[in-house]
């Protein structure tokens, strides 16, 4: 079935920020080609912060009434990513009768993690390298624009604090995903 990349990619990268269980998954596709997916666990507040960053970046980048065809495609990808992130932040009750949405899988195991407060659910976000790059770019743009601003609105302060810790891990996970997509054989353990 699925082949996980090197064991180091499956371990939590707590030394790199707030992401948990970030790894690269290489699976055979329906046509036999390898499919590279980046998997990372985020808490619901981190998902909401990421959705806020994507929405704010989209609004800031596409305020102009005229946009090119390439910008339309990028806007479409940002909108799909925002919807996917917001879908993952919906409250879940006991979990019975609920299936994960597209791009989301239930967190591994159900074992409590040392860095997670009781009652905070983890959601595994599964992204192709291209969509992970869109997320990384949106988070980085959000953090950079708020760091350069003279004034930050109260609605951005909470997400900004969470997203600052995610920039470096997202960059490193994105680089690993791109390397795996370009040469998947080198990442299979």
XYZ file of N, CA, C and O in Angstrom:
756
model
N 0.825 -1.180 0.000
C 0.000 0.000 0.000
C 0.872 1.248 0.000
O 1.447 1.587 -0.985
N 0.994 1.895 1.123
C 1.742 3.142 1.185
C 3.142 2.892 1.698
O 3.367 2.081 2.577
N 4.076 3.630 1.155
C 5.448 3.580 1.623
C 5.751 4.939 2.237
O 5.579 5.965 1.590
N 6.177 4.934 3.465
C 6.563 6.187 4.094
C 7.986 6.497 3.708
O 8.797 5.603 3.468
N 8.272 7.786 3.653
C 9.635 8.179 3.363
C 10.509 7.842 4.560
O 10.063 7.211 5.508
N 11.730 8.285 4.540
C 12.682 7.953 5.596
C 12.052 8.183 6.966
O 11.251 9.075 7.154
N 12.449 7.371 7.928
C 11.850 7.424 9.264
C 11.981 8.799 9.896
O 11.130 9.216 10.658
N 13.018 9.544 9.587
C 13.210 10.862 10.180
C 12.082 11.810 9.813
O 11.763 12.711 10.561
N 11.455 11.612 8.667
C 10.366 12.482 8.258
C 9.067 12.164 8.993
O 8.136 12.937 8.963
N 8.973 11.022 9.634
C 7.771 10.660 10.350
C 7.803 11.145 11.790
O 6.780 11.273 12.422
N 8.988 11.436 12.302
C 9.109 11.896 13.677
C 8.637 13.337 13.795
O 8.774 14.120 12.868
N 8.074 13.711 14.952
C 7.668 15.105 15.137
C 8.880 16.021 15.002
O 9.983 15.668 15.388
N 8.673 17.186 14.442
C 9.768 18.126 14.280
C 9.607 19.265 15.276
O 9.597 20.428 14.932
N 9.516 18.922 16.543
C 9.265 19.911 17.580
C 10.393 20.914 17.701
O 10.186 22.030 18.138
N 11.596 20.544 17.310
C 12.697 21.493 17.383
C 12.578 22.563 16.307
O 13.282 23.551 16.342
N 11.677 22.366 15.350
C 11.528 23.311 14.256
C 10.281 24.171 14.381
O 9.954 24.909 13.477
N 9.547 24.061 15.441
C 8.344 24.877 15.595
C 7.212 24.085 16.190
O 7.419 23.121 16.912
N 5.995 24.494 15.854
C 4.809 23.927 16.477
C 4.166 22.792 15.697
O 3.135 22.295 16.091
N 4.742 22.377 14.566
C 4.133 21.288 13.802
C 4.442 19.951 14.455
O 5.499 19.750 15.018
N 3.485 19.046 14.348
C 3.619 17.716 14.911
C 3.495 16.695 13.792
O 2.683 16.849 12.884
N 4.280 15.643 13.860
C 4.176 14.507 12.943
C 4.230 14.908 11.471
O 3.451 14.426 10.665
N 5.135 15.789 11.108
C 5.282 16.179 9.704
C 6.152 15.145 8.999
O 7.205 14.774 9.487
N 5.674 14.662 7.858
C 6.424 13.677 7.090
C 5.980 13.700 5.639
O 4.961 14.288 5.291
N 6.784 13.048 4.799
C 6.484 12.911 3.386
C 5.980 11.496 3.157
O 6.591 10.539 3.608
N 4.863 11.365 2.457
C 4.276 10.069 2.143
C 4.386 9.853 0.635
O 3.971 10.710 -0.144
N 4.978 8.729 0.250
C 5.092 8.386 -1.163
C 4.276 7.117 -1.386
O 4.582 6.075 -0.816
N 3.228 7.237 -2.203
C 2.308 6.128 -2.455
C 2.206 5.889 -3.954
O 2.325 6.818 -4.737
N 1.943 4.644 -4.342
C 1.709 4.401 -5.771
C 0.313 4.906 -6.159
O -0.651 4.695 -5.444
N 0.251 5.591 -7.295
C -1.025 6.078 -7.802
C -1.758 4.989 -8.554
O -1.282 3.851 -8.679
N -2.930 5.293 -9.070
C -3.727 4.321 -9.804
C -3.032 3.833 -11.070
O -3.228 2.704 -11.499
N -2.221 4.700 -11.670
C -1.522 4.328 -12.890
C -0.125 3.763 -12.627
O 0.637 3.534 -13.552
N 0.215 3.534 -11.365
C 1.507 2.978 -11.012
C 2.567 4.015 -10.722
O 3.620 3.697 -10.172
N 2.323 5.267 -11.088
C 3.268 6.340 -10.792
C 3.229 6.660 -9.305
O 2.203 6.481 -8.644
N 4.341 7.127 -8.797
C 4.392 7.489 -7.380
C 3.732 8.839 -7.147
O 3.913 9.767 -7.921
N 2.978 8.921 -6.056
C 2.309 10.149 -5.651
C 2.972 10.617 -4.361
O 3.058 9.870 -3.387
N 3.439 11.854 -4.357
C 4.113 12.422 -3.194
C 3.136 13.338 -2.475
O 2.540 14.229 -3.087
N 2.979 13.103 -1.186
C 2.101 13.917 -0.352
C 2.853 14.364 0.889
O 3.614 13.589 1.475
N 2.639 15.590 1.284
C 3.188 16.098 2.532
C 2.089 16.011 3.580
O 0.963 16.443 3.347
N 2.405 15.433 4.720
C 1.431 15.251 5.798
C 1.923 16.001 7.025
O 3.098 15.905 7.383
N 1.049 16.728 7.665
C 1.399 17.427 8.885
C 0.175 17.536 9.766
O -0.944 17.648 9.280
N 0.410 17.456 11.050
C -0.673 17.585 12.020
C -0.707 19.020 12.530
O 0.334 19.575 12.896
N -1.897 19.590 12.562
C -2.092 20.923 13.109
C -3.256 20.895 14.088
O -4.224 20.172 13.883
N -3.148 21.708 15.136
C -4.264 21.875 16.053
C -5.321 22.740 15.362
O -5.060 23.381 14.360
N -6.504 22.740 15.912
C -7.595 23.510 15.311
C -7.293 25.001 15.281
O -7.642 25.680 14.312
N -6.628 25.544 16.317
C -6.285 26.963 16.299
C -5.231 27.265 15.236
O -5.246 28.335 14.624
N -4.336 26.317 14.977
C -3.340 26.494 13.918
C -3.996 26.426 12.540
O -3.628 27.177 11.631
N -4.970 25.523 12.370
C -5.729 25.466 11.117
C -6.469 26.779 10.874
O -6.474 27.303 9.758
N -7.091 27.310 11.922
C -7.823 28.573 11.788
C -6.864 29.716 11.462
O -7.189 30.586 10.641
N -5.678 29.722 12.072
C -4.681 30.764 11.784
C -4.201 30.657 10.346
O -4.048 31.674 9.654
N -3.967 29.443 9.871
C -3.537 29.244 8.488
C -4.631 29.682 7.521
O -4.348 30.319 6.498
N -5.888 29.365 7.834
C -7.006 29.793 6.985
C -7.096 31.317 6.965
O -7.352 31.919 5.906
N -6.866 31.955 8.101
C -6.871 33.421 8.177
C -5.758 34.004 7.307
O -5.955 34.988 6.594
N -4.572 33.386 7.351
C -3.439 33.866 6.556
C -3.739 33.742 5.071
O -3.465 34.662 4.288
N -4.320 32.627 4.661
C -4.639 32.418 3.244
C -5.710 33.412 2.801
O -5.604 34.019 1.728
N -6.739 33.610 3.620
C -7.808 34.549 3.273
C -7.277 35.979 3.187
O -7.611 36.721 2.251
N -6.441 36.380 4.145
C -5.891 37.739 4.138
C -4.957 37.944 2.951
O -5.002 38.992 2.291
N -4.136 36.957 2.663
C -3.223 37.063 1.517
C -4.012 37.159 0.223
O -3.678 37.951 -0.665
N -5.078 36.373 0.105
C -5.923 36.417 -1.085
C -6.551 37.795 -1.245
O -6.527 38.383 -2.334
N -7.096 38.333 -0.164
C -7.752 39.638 -0.223
C -6.757 40.751 -0.565
O -7.065 41.646 -1.361
N -5.558 40.686 -0.006
C -4.561 41.723 -0.256
C -3.991 41.630 -1.666
O -3.717 42.645 -2.298
N -3.797 40.425 -2.151
C -3.141 40.225 -3.448
C -4.080 40.489 -4.625
O -3.638 40.893 -5.696
N -5.383 40.279 -4.456
C -6.307 40.350 -5.589
C -7.376 41.413 -5.398
O -8.541 41.209 -5.729
N -7.008 42.561 -4.909
C -7.955 43.669 -4.756
C -8.245 44.368 -6.072
O -9.251 45.038 -6.205
N -7.343 44.264 -7.016
C -7.508 44.968 -8.279
C -8.626 44.331 -9.103
O -8.818 43.117 -9.071
N -9.361 45.135 -9.860
C -10.471 44.584 -10.640
C -10.018 43.766 -11.848
O -10.760 42.936 -12.338
N -8.820 43.987 -12.338
C -8.344 43.253 -13.503
C -7.183 42.357 -13.084
O -6.194 42.832 -12.527
N -7.331 41.080 -13.380
C -6.255 40.143 -13.088
C -6.034 39.248 -14.300
O -6.935 39.027 -15.106
N -4.813 38.757 -14.422
C -4.453 37.923 -15.570
C -4.990 36.501 -15.381
O -5.455 36.129 -14.306
N -4.858 35.707 -16.422
C -5.306 34.315 -16.351
C -4.499 33.537 -15.316
O -5.053 32.706 -14.588
N -3.199 33.792 -15.231
C -2.372 33.125 -14.223
C -2.811 33.509 -12.812
O -2.822 32.671 -11.915
N -3.176 34.769 -12.629
C -3.638 35.220 -11.324
C -4.993 34.597 -10.974
O -5.262 34.319 -9.805
N -5.826 34.362 -11.968
C -7.105 33.689 -11.733
C -6.865 32.277 -11.228
O -7.517 31.810 -10.280
N -5.898 31.576 -11.843
C -5.577 30.217 -11.404
C -5.008 30.221 -9.989
O -5.340 29.355 -9.174
N -4.162 31.191 -9.681
C -3.608 31.284 -8.330
C -4.702 31.621 -7.315
O -4.739 31.050 -6.226
N -5.601 32.520 -7.674
C -6.726 32.859 -6.803
C -7.598 31.632 -6.557
O -8.037 31.379 -5.427
N -7.822 30.850 -7.585
C -8.613 29.623 -7.446
C -7.939 28.650 -6.472
O -8.597 28.040 -5.633
N -6.627 28.491 -6.596
C -5.890 27.590 -5.706
C -5.917 28.095 -4.259
O -6.110 27.315 -3.323
N -5.756 29.399 -4.063
C -5.824 29.966 -2.717
C -7.213 29.792 -2.114
O -7.346 29.472 -0.929
N -8.242 29.986 -2.906
C -9.606 29.816 -2.412
C -9.871 28.367 -2.026
O -10.474 28.091 -0.981
N -9.403 27.427 -2.838
C -9.584 26.001 -2.526
C -8.828 25.635 -1.251
O -9.344 24.888 -0.407
N -7.631 26.162 -1.089
C -6.847 25.888 0.118
C -7.528 26.464 1.349
O -7.621 25.806 2.388
N -8.040 27.684 1.243
C -8.750 28.300 2.371
C -9.969 27.469 2.762
O -10.208 27.213 3.944
N -10.730 27.022 1.778
C -11.898 26.191 2.060
C -11.495 24.885 2.734
O -12.155 24.424 3.670
N -10.409 24.298 2.270
C -9.925 23.047 2.859
C -9.486 23.259 4.308
O -9.802 22.450 5.188
N -8.799 24.356 4.585
C -8.359 24.637 5.951
C -9.539 24.950 6.857
O -9.587 24.505 8.002
N -10.495 25.718 6.365
C -11.673 26.042 7.171
C -12.526 24.813 7.427
O -13.121 24.684 8.483
N -12.582 23.898 6.467
C -13.344 22.661 6.652
C -12.759 21.860 7.810
O -13.490 21.235 8.562
N -11.465 21.909 7.980
C -10.810 21.161 9.041
C -10.999 21.759 10.416
O -10.714 21.119 11.409
N -11.514 22.990 10.504
C -11.682 23.624 11.806
C -13.087 23.474 12.360
O -13.377 23.989 13.426
N -13.951 22.773 11.641
C -15.310 22.583 12.157
C -15.266 21.719 13.404
O -14.567 20.726 13.461
N -16.049 22.095 14.422
C -16.049 21.284 15.637
C -16.643 19.906 15.375
O -17.605 19.759 14.635
N -16.051 18.909 15.985
C -16.520 17.538 15.844
C -16.957 17.062 17.226
O -16.318 17.356 18.217
N -18.050 16.306 17.275
C -18.462 15.765 18.560
C -17.693 14.476 18.817
O -16.486 14.444 18.682
N -18.358 13.425 19.159
C -17.683 12.190 19.542
C -16.927 11.549 18.394
O -16.144 10.639 18.611
N -17.151 11.999 17.158
C -16.443 11.456 16.014
C -17.219 10.366 15.307
O -16.801 9.888 14.276
N -18.359 9.969 15.844
C -19.147 8.924 15.211
C -19.920 9.516 14.040
O -20.549 10.562 14.156
N -19.840 8.836 12.903
C -20.578 9.270 11.741
C -19.924 10.372 10.953
O -20.513 10.891 10.034
N -18.711 10.781 11.322
C -18.021 11.842 10.605
C -16.867 11.262 9.816
O -16.096 10.461 10.325
N -16.757 11.667 8.590
C -15.623 11.287 7.749
C -14.759 12.519 7.567
O -15.271 13.635 7.494
N -13.442 12.363 7.475
C -12.596 13.513 7.219
C -12.878 14.090 5.838
O -13.229 13.364 4.923
N -12.736 15.399 5.717
C -12.959 16.070 4.447
C -11.787 15.856 3.515
O -10.806 15.211 3.862
N -11.880 16.398 2.308
C -10.795 16.223 1.357
C -9.523 16.862 1.887
O -9.538 17.991 2.355
N -8.431 16.121 1.842
C -7.158 16.642 2.314
C -6.954 16.487 3.797
O -5.917 16.830 4.319
N -7.949 15.981 4.502
C -7.832 15.836 5.944
C -8.009 14.385 6.329
O -8.861 13.698 5.809
N -7.185 13.934 7.235
C -7.317 12.602 7.791
C -7.294 12.738 9.299
O -6.710 13.676 9.824
N -7.921 11.834 10.029
C -7.844 11.916 11.473
C -6.394 11.761 11.917
O -5.611 11.098 11.252
N -6.049 12.399 13.010
C -4.684 12.327 13.527
C -4.289 10.910 13.850
O -5.128 10.051 14.073
N -2.989 10.616 13.845
C -2.526 9.252 14.061
C -2.815 8.765 15.464
O -2.630 9.491 16.425
N -3.250 7.539 15.541
C -3.344 6.859 16.827
C -4.461 7.283 17.723
O -5.340 6.533 18.025
N -4.500 8.487 18.140
C -5.407 8.900 19.183
C -4.672 8.958 20.510
O -5.263 9.148 21.555
N -3.360 8.812 20.466
C -2.560 8.893 21.679
C -2.301 10.356 21.997
O -2.059 11.154 21.111
N -2.330 10.736 23.264
C -2.056 12.116 23.599
C -0.599 12.453 23.306
O 0.289 11.656 23.525
N -0.366 13.628 22.776
C 0.970 14.102 22.478
C 1.406 15.011 23.624
O 0.616 15.766 24.165
N 2.670 14.983 23.954
C 3.173 15.762 25.085
C 2.983 17.254 24.870
O 2.771 17.992 25.816
N 3.017 17.752 23.621
C 2.905 19.175 23.357
C 1.483 19.646 23.151
O 1.263 20.814 22.907
N 0.502 18.779 23.285
C -0.893 19.126 23.024
C -1.663 19.141 24.336
O -1.631 18.185 25.097
N -2.351 20.241 24.587
C -3.168 20.338 25.788
C -4.350 19.386 25.664
O -4.846 19.135 24.567
N -4.819 18.838 26.778
C -5.971 17.930 26.724
C -7.167 18.627 26.087
O -7.445 19.784 26.353
N -7.857 17.892 25.227
C -9.046 18.440 24.587
C -8.778 19.152 23.271
O -9.706 19.556 22.608
N -7.518 19.342 22.902
C -7.211 19.985 21.634
C -6.964 18.910 20.587
O -6.030 18.131 20.701
N -7.779 18.892 19.583
C -7.679 17.862 18.559
C -6.613 18.219 17.535
O -6.410 19.380 17.211
N -5.939 17.202 17.051
C -5.004 17.358 15.946
C -5.683 16.870 14.681
O -6.404 15.876 14.699
N -5.456 17.554 13.593
C -5.953 17.125 12.301
C -4.760 16.954 11.376
O -3.874 17.796 11.351
N -4.742 15.862 10.658
C -3.668 15.628 9.709
C -4.057 16.244 8.376
O -5.071 15.896 7.797
N -3.259 17.174 7.943
C -3.454 17.837 6.670
C -2.572 17.127 5.649
O -1.385 16.935 5.883
N -3.160 16.688 4.557
C -2.447 15.950 3.514
C -2.496 16.798 2.248
O -3.577 17.041 1.707
N -1.315 17.260 1.801
C -1.244 18.179 0.670
C -0.244 17.706 -0.370
O 0.818 17.176 -0.020
N -0.564 17.955 -1.622
C 0.416 17.741 -2.678
C 1.463 18.849 -2.570
O 1.183 19.921 -2.007
N 2.674 18.632 -3.081
C 3.726 19.649 -2.954
C 3.331 21.026 -3.486
O 3.688 22.041 -2.881
N 2.569 21.089 -4.568
C 2.166 22.386 -5.117
C 1.262 23.142 -4.140
O 1.441 24.341 -3.910
N 0.307 22.448 -3.546
C -0.594 23.112 -2.604
C 0.135 23.464 -1.308
O -0.148 24.482 -0.688
N 1.090 22.634 -0.892
C 1.905 22.967 0.276
C 2.693 24.246 0.019
O 2.835 25.085 0.908
N 3.187 24.420 -1.208
C 3.914 25.646 -1.567
C 3.002 26.867 -1.484
O 3.420 27.933 -1.037
N 1.756 26.705 -1.905
C 0.791 27.807 -1.815
C 0.563 28.169 -0.347
O 0.537 29.349 0.012
N 0.408 27.164 0.507
C 0.226 27.413 1.941
C 1.449 28.108 2.523
O 1.323 29.102 3.238
N 2.631 27.600 2.208
C 3.870 28.207 2.714
C 3.979 29.660 2.282
O 4.294 30.538 3.082
N 3.708 29.943 1.001
C 3.807 31.313 0.496
C 2.798 32.234 1.167
O 3.113 33.382 1.494
N 1.581 31.749 1.377
C 0.548 32.576 2.016
C 0.894 32.867 3.471
O 0.748 34.001 3.941
N 1.372 31.855 4.192
C 1.755 32.055 5.592
C 2.936 33.026 5.687
O 2.936 33.954 6.507
N 3.935 32.846 4.827
C 5.103 33.735 4.838
C 4.714 35.167 4.482
O 5.181 36.122 5.113
N 3.834 35.338 3.488
C 3.385 36.677 3.099
C 2.609 37.339 4.233
O 2.778 38.537 4.500
N 1.765 36.566 4.914
C 0.991 37.103 6.039
C 1.920 37.573 7.151
O 1.798 38.698 7.647
N 2.877 36.726 7.528
C 3.808 37.077 8.607
C 4.661 38.278 8.207
O 4.818 39.224 8.982
N 5.205 38.270 6.995
C 6.056 39.386 6.544
C 5.285 40.691 6.487
O 5.794 41.731 6.919
N 4.062 40.665 5.962
C 3.293 41.904 5.847
C 2.909 42.450 7.218
O 2.889 43.670 7.412
N 2.625 41.561 8.154
C 2.267 42.034 9.497
C 3.500 42.500 10.273
O 3.419 43.434 11.062
N 4.631 41.874 10.040
C 5.860 42.317 10.697
C 6.296 43.691 10.194
O 6.868 44.478 10.947
N 6.033 43.992 8.919
C 6.413 45.277 8.335
C 5.395 46.377 8.601
O 5.683 47.555 8.388
N 4.219 46.023 9.070
C 3.142 47.000 9.264
C 3.389 47.840 10.513
O 3.990 47.396 11.495
N 2.902 49.076 10.456
C 2.992 49.963 11.619
C 1.932 49.622 12.655
O 2.094 49.918 13.839
N 0.841 49.035 12.206
C -0.276 48.713 13.090
C -0.825 47.349 12.707
O -0.949 47.019 11.534
N -1.152 46.541 13.710
C -1.713 45.214 13.469
C -3.070 45.148 14.149
O -3.193 45.468 15.338
N -4.076 44.733 13.399
C -5.416 44.603 13.952
C -5.485 43.481 14.976
O -4.710 42.524 14.933
N -6.414 43.581 15.904
C -6.526 42.569 16.959
C -6.864 41.189 16.401
O -6.493 40.180 16.982
N -7.563 41.125 15.246
C -7.910 39.834 14.655
C -6.705 39.109 14.058
O -6.758 37.911 13.809
N -5.600 39.842 13.847
C -4.383 39.239 13.283
C -3.344 38.881 14.339
O -2.404 38.149 14.043
N -3.484 39.374 15.547
C -2.448 39.149 16.566
C -2.327 37.689 16.980
O -1.237 37.153 17.075
N -3.441 37.028 17.234
C -3.407 35.618 17.623
C -2.850 34.731 16.519
O -1.907 33.965 16.741
N -3.411 34.832 15.297
C -2.870 34.018 14.209
C -1.402 34.315 13.911
O -0.630 33.405 13.609
N -0.995 35.570 14.026
C 0.390 35.942 13.738
C 1.358 35.224 14.669
O 2.389 34.707 14.240
N 1.010 35.146 15.953
C 1.863 34.449 16.906
C 2.017 32.966 16.581
O 3.109 32.405 16.682
N 0.926 32.330 16.168
C 0.987 30.916 15.803
C 1.746 30.695 14.504
O 2.523 29.746 14.374
N 1.519 31.582 13.539
C 2.093 31.388 12.211
C 3.591 31.669 12.169
O 4.298 31.089 11.344
N 4.079 32.538 13.038
C 5.534 32.785 13.076
C 6.298 31.494 13.342
O 7.346 31.257 12.765
N 5.761 30.660 14.227
C 6.415 29.391 14.545
C 6.270 28.344 13.465
O 6.955 27.328 13.492
N 5.393 28.577 12.489
C 5.162 27.600 11.428
C 5.934 27.898 10.151
O 6.043 27.028 9.276
N 6.489 29.109 10.003
C 7.126 29.492 8.746
C 8.312 28.586 8.420
O 8.380 28.002 7.333
N 9.253 28.438 9.331
C 10.440 27.615 9.064
C 10.087 26.138 8.854
O 10.546 25.539 7.880
N 9.252 25.522 9.710
C 8.887 24.125 9.446
C 8.165 23.934 8.116
O 8.390 22.940 7.429
N 7.308 24.884 7.726
C 6.637 24.775 6.436
C 7.634 24.865 5.287
O 7.524 24.133 4.302
N 8.611 25.764 5.415
C 9.635 25.889 4.377
C 10.425 24.597 4.237
O 10.690 24.136 3.129
N 10.796 24.001 5.372
C 11.584 22.775 5.314
C 10.761 21.591 4.805
O 11.253 20.775 4.026
N 9.504 21.493 5.223
C 8.636 20.424 4.732
C 8.387 20.584 3.236
O 8.373 19.608 2.484
N 8.209 21.815 2.787
C 7.997 22.084 1.370
C 9.236 21.693 0.561
O 9.118 21.083 -0.512
N 10.418 22.010 1.052
C 11.658 21.626 0.357
C 11.785 20.108 0.281
O 12.145 19.557 -0.767
N 11.467 19.416 1.382
C 11.505 17.946 1.378
C 10.494 17.368 0.389
O 10.781 16.402 -0.319
N 9.297 17.963 0.341
C 8.261 17.478 -0.575
C 8.679 17.688 -2.029
O 8.466 16.812 -2.872
N 9.287 18.810 -2.325
C 9.745 19.067 -3.688
C 10.864 18.102 -4.085
O 10.867 17.575 -5.194
N 11.809 17.869 -3.167
C 12.882 16.907 -3.453
C 12.299 15.520 -3.689
O 12.720 14.807 -4.594
N 11.335 15.125 -2.874
C 10.714 13.806 -3.023
C 9.932 13.720 -4.332
O 9.925 12.676 -4.983
N 9.283 14.795 -4.740
C 8.518 14.782 -5.979
C 9.437 14.702 -7.193
O 9.108 14.054 -8.185
N 10.607 15.318 -7.090
C 11.537 15.293 -8.216
C 12.319 13.986 -8.296
O 12.708 13.565 -9.372
N 12.573 13.352 -7.154
C 13.305 12.089 -7.123
C 12.743 11.208 -6.015
O 13.365 11.028 -4.979
N 11.524 10.660 -6.171
C 10.876 9.917 -5.094
C 11.642 8.675 -4.643
O 11.529 8.282 -3.502
N 12.436 8.068 -5.518
C 13.161 6.866 -5.145
C 14.166 7.130 -4.029
O 14.464 6.272 -3.224
N 14.683 8.360 -3.963
C 15.706 8.674 -2.964
C 15.118 8.849 -1.569
O 15.853 8.894 -0.603
N 13.786 8.944 -1.430
C 13.167 9.175 -0.130
C 12.502 7.943 0.454
O 11.978 7.990 1.541
N 12.458 6.856 -0.262
C 11.804 5.658 0.259
C 12.771 4.930 1.178
O 13.919 4.709 0.820
N 12.298 4.590 2.396
C 13.149 3.978 3.401
C 13.265 2.497 3.288
O 12.795 1.746 2.571
